[in-house]
Amino acid sequence: MLEDSRLLRLPTETLYIIMEQLNINDRKNLSQTCRLLYRMTTKFRFGFVSPEWEAVNVGITNSNIIASNYRDGVWSNNIFYLVIFFKDQPICWSLNLDARPITWTRTIIVLESPDSYEPVRYCAAAVITNSMYIFGGENIETEELSNVLYKLDMTSFKMVKIESSATTAPRKMHSLNAINSGRLVMFGGRCLMNGEMYDTQHFAIYDINNRCWSNIKSNNIPYRRASHSTIVLDEKLYIYGGQQINSSSASTETQIHDDKDIHLYDVRQENWNKIIAPYPDGSRLSPTLTLPSDWIKTDGSKVGRRVHAAIFSMSQRIIILGGKERDNFRYENETNEGRPWELLKSLSLEERNWDHIRIKGLPQMGCVAVVGEYKSETKGIFVVGKVHNDDDLIMGWIKDSIDI
C-alpha cells in the first residue's frame, strides 16, 4: 500500500472505526503496509505507539511507610487513597493526579469510637460512592490476623468500625472489590489455623445494607492464593497471579503461584470461568481438545506468572503490568532484547488474544496503576510501587513518546 493511498487520506477517527471491523490478523497485515498505519494499529491495540517511563519525584516524609503499604490503597476518581494505621490514630494519604504538580496530601482520620480502634496492615480496600471500606489485615501491635471492617467517609474523613451480624475469618494479603453500589467481594488471603499459616481460596460477598457476609461455595473456584491482583469490569471479578505458602508451616517460604490463567466470577450469572493462557510458544490450545464449558481459550503472546502485578483496564482490554515473575522473568524472555519486566501484557476479551508492548525504561517493581491524564487530552498510566525487598517508593507515568 502506498503512502498516498485513499485510505491514508481518511480522518483518523474513520480509520479507527475501520480497524474495529477488522480481525487481529487483518490489523497486523494493515500495520505492515506503512509507518503511519503501523503506529495507528499499535495505538488502537494498546493506547500507545511507543510507551516510555517517566519518573515522578514527589517529596514526602514517611515515604518508606507508604511504599511498604502501597497495595493497601485504592484508586477513586483519579485519586489514590492510602490509609496508614498507626498505633494511636490512622492517617489517610492521598495523591491527586488532577493536581499540578502532583503532591501527597496528609489527612488525620477522626475515629467515631477510639476505644474499638484496631491498627492493621496488609489489609484490603474498596470504594463505593464516597465511602472506603477496609477489611482485615494484621494487627501491627500483636501481629495477630484480624477481620475488622472499617468504613471511611472520604468527604469528612470520619471512620467507623462496622459490626456485622455474620463475618468471615481473619486474614491478610487478600483482595476486596466493589461489584456494584451495594456489595463487596472478598477473595483469598493468608489465614491462620492451629498456629499455622495457610493461603485460602475463600470467597465471600458483603452486603453493605444488611451488614452481613455470605460465604460463596463453588466447585470451580480459583486456586488458593494471597497477594493476587484483581479488577472488576461490568460486574465481573477478574483474578490473576499471587503467591502461596509451600506447606502449612508458618516458617516456610512462599512462592509465586503456578497459575498463569485468569479467573473470572460473573456476579449476574453467579458462576466462575477460567481464561486459559496460551502455551509458551503463544499458540492456542488444540481445537480438538475437549475443555470444560467454563474454560475460555486464548492465543497470542505468553502471559507469565506474577505476584504484586498491577491489573487494570485500558482501550477495552485487561492490562497486566509489573510485579515479580515466578521464574525471575526467565519464563517471559520473549525477545532477545532482555528486560522482560518492561513488557505490558494486554488481553482483548473480545478477540481472546494476548499481546504485549515494551515500556522503555520501566523499573522492575511491584505496583498498582491507573489510567489518567498525563497532560491535557493525552492519556497515560500512572504507577505507584516499590522494588521488592526495598522500601523506596517509586512513582511515575507511562507516556507515549510518539504522537500521531
Coordinates of C-alpha atoms in Angstrom, one line a residue:
M1 CA 0.0 0.0 0.0
L2 CA 1.4 3.4 -0.9
E3 CA 1.6 6.3 1.5
D4 CA -0.7 8.5 -0.7
S5 CA -3.5 5.9 -1.0
R6 CA -7.0 6.9 -0.4
L7 CA -7.1 5.0 2.9
L8 CA -4.5 7.2 4.4
R9 CA -6.4 10.3 3.4
L10 CA -9.3 9.4 5.7
P11 CA -9.7 11.1 9.1
T12 CA -8.0 9.4 12.0
E13 CA -11.4 8.7 13.6
T14 CA -12.6 7.0 10.5
L15 CA -9.5 4.8 10.3
Y16 CA -10.1 3.7 13.9
I17 CA -13.7 2.8 13.1
I18 CA -12.4 0.7 10.2
M19 CA -9.9 -1.1 12.5
E20 CA -12.8 -2.0 14.8
Q21 CA -14.3 -4.1 12.0
L22 CA -11.1 -6.0 11.2
N23 CA -9.9 -9.1 13.0
I24 CA -6.5 -9.3 14.6
N25 CA -4.7 -10.8 11.6
D26 CA -6.1 -8.2 9.2
R27 CA -4.9 -5.4 11.5
K28 CA -1.4 -6.9 11.7
N29 CA -1.3 -7.1 7.9
L30 CA -2.5 -3.5 7.7
S31 CA 0.2 -2.4 10.1
Q32 CA 2.9 -3.7 7.8
T33 CA 1.9 -1.5 4.9
C34 CA 3.4 1.8 6.1
R35 CA 4.7 3.5 9.1
L36 CA 1.6 5.6 9.8
L37 CA -0.8 2.6 9.8
Y38 CA 1.7 0.7 11.9
R39 CA 1.6 3.4 14.5
M40 CA -2.2 3.7 14.3
T41 CA -2.8 -0.1 14.7
T42 CA -0.4 0.0 17.7
K43 CA -2.3 2.9 19.2
F44 CA -5.5 1.0 18.6
R45 CA -4.3 -2.1 20.3
F46 CA -2.5 -0.6 23.3
G47 CA -3.5 3.1 23.6
F48 CA 0.2 3.8 22.9
V49 CA 2.6 3.8 19.9
S50 CA 5.9 3.8 21.8
P51 CA 5.4 3.9 25.6
E52 CA 8.2 5.0 27.9
W53 CA 8.7 5.5 31.6
E54 CA 8.9 8.9 33.2
A55 CA 9.7 9.0 36.9
V56 CA 7.8 11.5 39.2
N57 CA 9.7 12.7 42.3
V58 CA 7.3 13.9 45.0
G59 CA 9.0 14.9 48.2
I60 CA 7.2 13.2 51.1
T61 CA 8.1 12.2 54.7
N62 CA 7.5 8.6 55.7
S63 CA 7.8 7.5 52.1
N64 CA 9.1 4.2 53.3
I65 CA 5.9 3.6 55.2
I66 CA 3.8 4.4 52.1
A67 CA 6.0 2.1 50.0
S68 CA 5.6 -0.8 52.4
N69 CA 1.8 -0.4 52.4
Y70 CA 1.1 0.7 48.9
R71 CA -1.1 -2.3 48.0
D72 CA -3.5 -1.4 50.8
G73 CA -4.6 1.7 48.8
V74 CA -7.3 2.2 46.3
W75 CA -8.0 4.5 43.3
S76 CA -11.1 6.6 43.1
N77 CA -11.8 9.5 40.7
N78 CA -8.1 9.9 39.8
I79 CA -7.1 10.0 43.4
F80 CA -5.1 7.3 45.2
Y81 CA -6.1 6.9 48.8
L82 CA -3.9 5.1 51.2
V83 CA -4.8 4.7 54.9
I84 CA -1.9 4.0 57.2
F85 CA -2.9 2.7 60.6
F86 CA -0.6 4.0 63.3
K87 CA -0.8 2.7 66.9
D88 CA -2.8 5.6 68.2
Q89 CA -4.5 7.0 65.1
P90 CA -5.0 6.4 61.4
I91 CA -3.8 8.7 58.7
C92 CA -5.0 9.0 55.1
W93 CA -2.5 9.9 52.4
S94 CA -4.0 10.9 49.1
L95 CA -2.4 11.5 45.7
N96 CA -4.4 13.6 43.3
L97 CA -3.5 13.1 39.6
D98 CA -5.6 16.1 38.5
A99 CA -3.4 18.4 40.6
R100 CA -0.3 20.0 39.1
P101 CA 2.2 19.4 40.5
I102 CA 1.1 16.0 41.8
T103 CA 1.6 16.0 45.6
W104 CA 0.7 13.8 48.5
T105 CA -1.8 15.2 51.0
R106 CA -1.9 14.0 54.6
T107 CA -5.2 14.0 56.4
I108 CA -5.9 12.9 60.0
I109 CA -8.8 10.5 60.3
V110 CA -11.4 11.1 63.0
L111 CA -12.4 7.9 64.8
E112 CA -16.0 7.6 65.8
S113 CA -15.2 5.1 68.6
P114 CA -11.5 5.3 69.6
D115 CA -11.9 2.6 72.1
S116 CA -12.7 0.0 69.4
Y117 CA -9.8 1.1 67.2
E118 CA -7.6 -1.7 65.9
P119 CA -4.4 -0.7 63.9
V120 CA -3.7 -3.1 61.0
R121 CA -1.6 -3.6 57.9
Y122 CA -1.8 -5.8 54.8
C123 CA -5.5 -5.1 54.6
A124 CA -7.6 -4.6 51.5
A125 CA -9.8 -1.6 50.5
A126 CA -12.6 -0.8 48.1
V127 CA -14.7 2.3 47.3
I128 CA -18.5 2.6 46.9
T129 CA -19.6 6.2 46.1
N130 CA -17.9 8.3 48.8
S131 CA -17.1 5.6 51.2
M132 CA -14.0 3.5 51.5
Y133 CA -14.4 0.0 53.1
I134 CA -11.3 -1.6 54.6
F135 CA -11.2 -5.2 55.7
G136 CA -8.9 -7.5 57.5
G137 CA -5.1 -7.3 57.9
E138 CA -2.5 -8.0 60.5
N139 CA -2.6 -6.2 63.9
I140 CA 0.6 -4.0 64.0
E141 CA 0.8 -4.4 67.8
T142 CA 0.0 -8.1 68.3
E143 CA 0.8 -9.4 64.8
E144 CA -2.4 -11.4 65.0
L145 CA -4.7 -11.6 62.0
S146 CA -7.9 -9.5 62.0
N147 CA -11.3 -9.5 60.4
V148 CA -12.0 -5.9 61.3
L149 CA -14.2 -3.9 58.9
Y150 CA -13.9 -0.1 58.7
K151 CA -15.9 2.4 56.8
L152 CA -14.2 5.7 56.0
D153 CA -16.2 8.7 54.8
M154 CA -14.0 10.2 52.1
T155 CA -15.5 13.6 52.4
S156 CA -15.3 14.2 56.2
F157 CA -12.6 11.6 56.8
K158 CA -14.6 10.1 59.7
M159 CA -14.1 6.4 60.3
V160 CA -16.4 3.9 61.9
K161 CA -15.8 0.3 62.8
I162 CA -18.7 -1.8 61.4
E163 CA -20.1 -4.7 63.4
S164 CA -21.5 -7.4 61.2
S165 CA -24.2 -10.0 62.1
A166 CA -22.1 -12.6 60.3
T167 CA -18.4 -12.2 59.5
T168 CA -15.5 -14.1 57.8
A169 CA -12.2 -15.5 59.0
P170 CA -9.3 -13.1 59.9
R171 CA -6.8 -12.8 57.1
K172 CA -4.2 -10.6 55.4
M173 CA -2.9 -10.1 51.8
H174 CA -6.4 -10.7 50.4
S175 CA -8.4 -8.7 47.8
L176 CA -11.5 -6.6 48.2
N177 CA -13.5 -5.1 45.4
A178 CA -16.8 -3.3 44.9
I179 CA -19.0 -5.2 42.5
N180 CA -21.9 -2.8 42.5
S181 CA -23.4 0.0 44.6
G182 CA -24.3 -2.3 47.5
R183 CA -21.9 -5.2 47.6
L184 CA -18.2 -6.0 48.2
V185 CA -16.5 -9.2 47.1
M186 CA -13.5 -10.7 49.0
F187 CA -11.2 -13.4 47.8
G188 CA -8.3 -15.4 49.2
G189 CA -5.6 -14.2 51.5
R190 CA -3.4 -15.7 54.2
C191 CA -5.1 -17.2 57.3
L192 CA -4.1 -18.9 60.5
M193 CA -5.3 -22.2 61.9
N194 CA -3.8 -24.0 64.9
G195 CA -0.8 -21.8 64.9
E196 CA 0.0 -22.5 61.2
M197 CA -0.3 -20.1 58.2
Y198 CA -2.1 -21.1 55.1
D199 CA -3.3 -19.4 51.9
T200 CA -7.0 -19.8 51.2
Q201 CA -9.4 -19.8 48.3
H202 CA -12.2 -18.4 50.5
F203 CA -14.7 -16.3 48.5
A204 CA -17.3 -14.1 50.2
I205 CA -19.7 -11.3 49.4
Y206 CA -20.5 -8.5 51.9
D207 CA -23.9 -6.7 51.7
I208 CA -23.3 -3.1 52.9
N209 CA -27.0 -2.5 53.6
N210 CA -27.6 -5.7 55.7
R211 CA -24.1 -5.6 57.1
C212 CA -23.6 -9.3 56.5
W213 CA -21.0 -11.6 54.9
S214 CA -22.2 -14.5 52.7
N215 CA -19.7 -17.3 52.0
I216 CA -19.9 -18.5 48.4
K217 CA -19.3 -22.2 47.7
S218 CA -18.3 -23.4 44.3
N219 CA -16.5 -26.4 42.8
N220 CA -14.6 -24.4 40.2
I221 CA -13.3 -21.6 42.4
P222 CA -9.7 -20.4 41.7
Y223 CA -6.7 -22.0 43.5
R224 CA -5.8 -20.7 46.9
R225 CA -3.5 -17.6 46.9
A226 CA -2.5 -14.3 48.6
S227 CA -1.2 -11.0 47.2
H228 CA -3.0 -11.6 43.9
S229 CA -4.3 -8.9 41.5
T230 CA -8.0 -8.2 40.9
I231 CA -10.2 -5.9 38.9
V232 CA -14.0 -5.6 38.4
L233 CA -15.4 -4.9 34.9
D234 CA -19.1 -5.0 34.1
E235 CA -19.9 -6.8 37.4
K236 CA -17.3 -9.5 36.6
L237 CA -14.4 -10.1 39.0
Y238 CA -11.1 -11.0 37.4
I239 CA -8.3 -12.6 39.4
Y240 CA -4.7 -13.0 38.3
G241 CA -1.4 -14.3 39.9
G242 CA -0.5 -14.2 43.5
Q243 CA 1.6 -16.4 45.8
Q244 CA 1.1 -19.3 48.1
I245 CA 2.9 -21.0 51.0
N246 CA 4.8 -24.1 50.1
S247 CA 3.5 -26.0 53.1
S248 CA 1.4 -25.4 56.2
S249 CA 4.4 -24.3 58.3
A250 CA 4.5 -20.7 59.2
S251 CA 8.3 -20.7 58.8
T252 CA 8.3 -21.9 55.2
E253 CA 8.9 -19.5 52.3
T254 CA 6.3 -18.5 49.8
Q255 CA 6.4 -19.0 46.1
I256 CA 4.7 -17.2 43.2
H257 CA 1.7 -19.1 42.0
D258 CA 2.0 -21.5 39.1
D259 CA -1.3 -20.3 37.8
K260 CA -0.9 -18.0 34.7
D261 CA -4.5 -18.1 33.8
I262 CA -7.2 -15.5 34.7
H263 CA -10.2 -16.5 36.7
L264 CA -13.5 -14.5 36.5
Y265 CA -16.6 -14.5 38.6
D266 CA -19.8 -13.3 36.8
V267 CA -21.9 -11.7 39.5
R268 CA -25.1 -11.8 37.5
Q269 CA -24.7 -15.5 36.5
E270 CA -23.2 -16.4 39.8
N271 CA -20.6 -18.7 38.3
W272 CA -16.8 -18.9 37.7
N273 CA -14.9 -19.1 34.4
K274 CA -11.3 -19.6 33.6
I275 CA -9.5 -17.7 30.8
I276 CA -6.8 -20.2 29.7
A277 CA -3.4 -18.5 28.9
P278 CA -1.7 -19.6 25.6
Y279 CA 1.1 -22.2 25.5
P280 CA 4.7 -20.9 26.0
D281 CA 5.0 -20.6 22.2
G282 CA 1.9 -18.4 22.1
S283 CA -0.3 -21.0 20.4
R284 CA -3.9 -21.6 21.3
L285 CA -5.0 -24.9 22.9
S286 CA -5.7 -27.6 20.4
P287 CA -9.2 -27.2 18.8
T288 CA -9.6 -31.0 19.2
L289 CA -9.0 -30.8 22.9
T290 CA -12.3 -31.0 24.9
L291 CA -12.4 -28.4 27.7
P292 CA -14.9 -27.8 30.4
S293 CA -17.7 -25.4 29.4
D294 CA -16.5 -22.8 31.8
W295 CA -13.0 -22.6 30.3
I296 CA -12.2 -19.9 27.7
K297 CA -9.3 -20.4 25.2
T298 CA -7.0 -17.6 24.3
D299 CA -4.0 -17.2 22.0
G300 CA -1.2 -14.8 21.4
S301 CA 1.9 -14.0 23.5
K302 CA 2.9 -15.6 26.8
V303 CA 1.4 -14.2 30.0
G304 CA 3.7 -15.3 32.8
R305 CA 3.1 -16.0 36.5
R306 CA 3.4 -12.9 38.6
V307 CA 2.8 -11.6 42.1
H308 CA 2.2 -7.9 43.1
A309 CA 1.4 -7.0 39.5
A310 CA -0.9 -4.1 38.6
I311 CA -4.1 -5.1 36.8
F312 CA -6.4 -2.5 35.2
S313 CA -8.4 -1.8 32.0
M314 CA -7.4 0.3 29.0
S315 CA -8.7 0.5 25.5
Q316 CA -11.3 -2.2 26.2
R317 CA -8.5 -4.6 27.3
I318 CA -7.3 -6.0 30.6
I319 CA -3.7 -4.9 31.3
I320 CA -1.1 -6.7 33.5
L321 CA 1.9 -4.6 34.4
G322 CA 5.0 -5.0 36.6
G323 CA 5.2 -7.4 39.5
K324 CA 7.6 -10.2 40.2
E325 CA 7.7 -13.2 38.0
R326 CA 7.9 -16.8 39.3
D327 CA 11.0 -17.8 37.4
N328 CA 12.7 -14.4 37.7
F329 CA 11.3 -13.5 34.3
R330 CA 13.2 -16.2 32.5
Y331 CA 9.9 -17.6 31.5
E332 CA 8.9 -14.3 29.9
N333 CA 12.1 -13.7 28.0
E334 CA 10.2 -13.5 24.7
T335 CA 12.7 -11.4 22.8
N336 CA 16.5 -11.1 22.6
E337 CA 16.4 -7.6 24.0
G338 CA 16.3 -8.6 27.6
R339 CA 14.5 -6.7 30.4
P340 CA 11.3 -8.8 30.1
W341 CA 9.7 -6.9 33.0
E342 CA 9.2 -4.0 30.7
L343 CA 6.6 -5.9 28.7
L344 CA 3.0 -4.7 29.3
K345 CA 0.6 -7.6 28.8
S346 CA -2.7 -6.9 27.1
L347 CA -5.8 -9.2 26.9
S348 CA -8.6 -8.5 24.4
L349 CA -11.7 -10.1 25.9
E350 CA -13.5 -9.8 22.6
E351 CA -10.7 -11.4 20.4
R352 CA -9.5 -13.7 23.2
N353 CA -6.0 -12.7 22.3
W354 CA -2.9 -11.8 24.4
D355 CA -0.4 -9.2 23.1
H356 CA 2.4 -7.2 24.6
I357 CA 4.2 -3.9 24.1
R358 CA 7.5 -2.8 25.6
I359 CA 7.7 0.1 28.0
K360 CA 11.1 1.6 27.6
G361 CA 12.9 2.2 31.0
L362 CA 10.2 0.7 33.2
P363 CA 11.7 -0.3 36.6
Q364 CA 11.4 -3.8 37.9
M365 CA 8.9 -3.4 40.6
G366 CA 5.6 -4.4 42.2
C367 CA 3.0 -1.8 41.6
V368 CA -0.6 -0.6 41.3
A369 CA -1.6 1.6 38.4
V370 CA -4.5 3.6 36.9
V371 CA -5.2 5.3 33.5
G372 CA -5.1 9.1 33.9
E373 CA -4.5 12.3 32.0
Y374 CA -0.8 12.7 31.6
K375 CA -1.3 16.1 30.0
S376 CA -4.2 17.9 28.5
E377 CA -6.3 15.4 26.5
T378 CA -3.5 12.9 26.5
K379 CA -3.9 9.6 28.4
G380 CA -1.1 7.9 30.3
I381 CA -0.7 5.3 33.0
F382 CA 0.3 6.4 36.5
V383 CA 2.1 3.8 38.6
V384 CA 2.8 3.6 42.3
G385 CA 5.0 0.8 43.6
K386 CA 8.3 -0.4 45.1
V387 CA 11.2 -2.6 44.3
H388 CA 10.9 -6.0 46.0
N389 CA 12.8 -6.2 49.3
D390 CA 13.3 -2.4 49.2
D391 CA 11.5 0.4 50.9
D392 CA 11.9 3.1 48.3
L393 CA 8.7 4.4 46.9
I394 CA 8.5 4.6 43.0
M395 CA 6.1 6.7 41.1
G396 CA 5.8 7.7 37.5
W397 CA 3.9 8.0 34.2
I398 CA 3.9 5.6 31.3
K399 CA 3.6 8.1 28.5
D400 CA 3.7 7.9 24.7
S401 CA 6.9 9.1 23.1
I402 CA 5.4 9.3 19.7
D403 CA 2.3 11.4 18.7
I404 CA 0.3 10.5 15.6

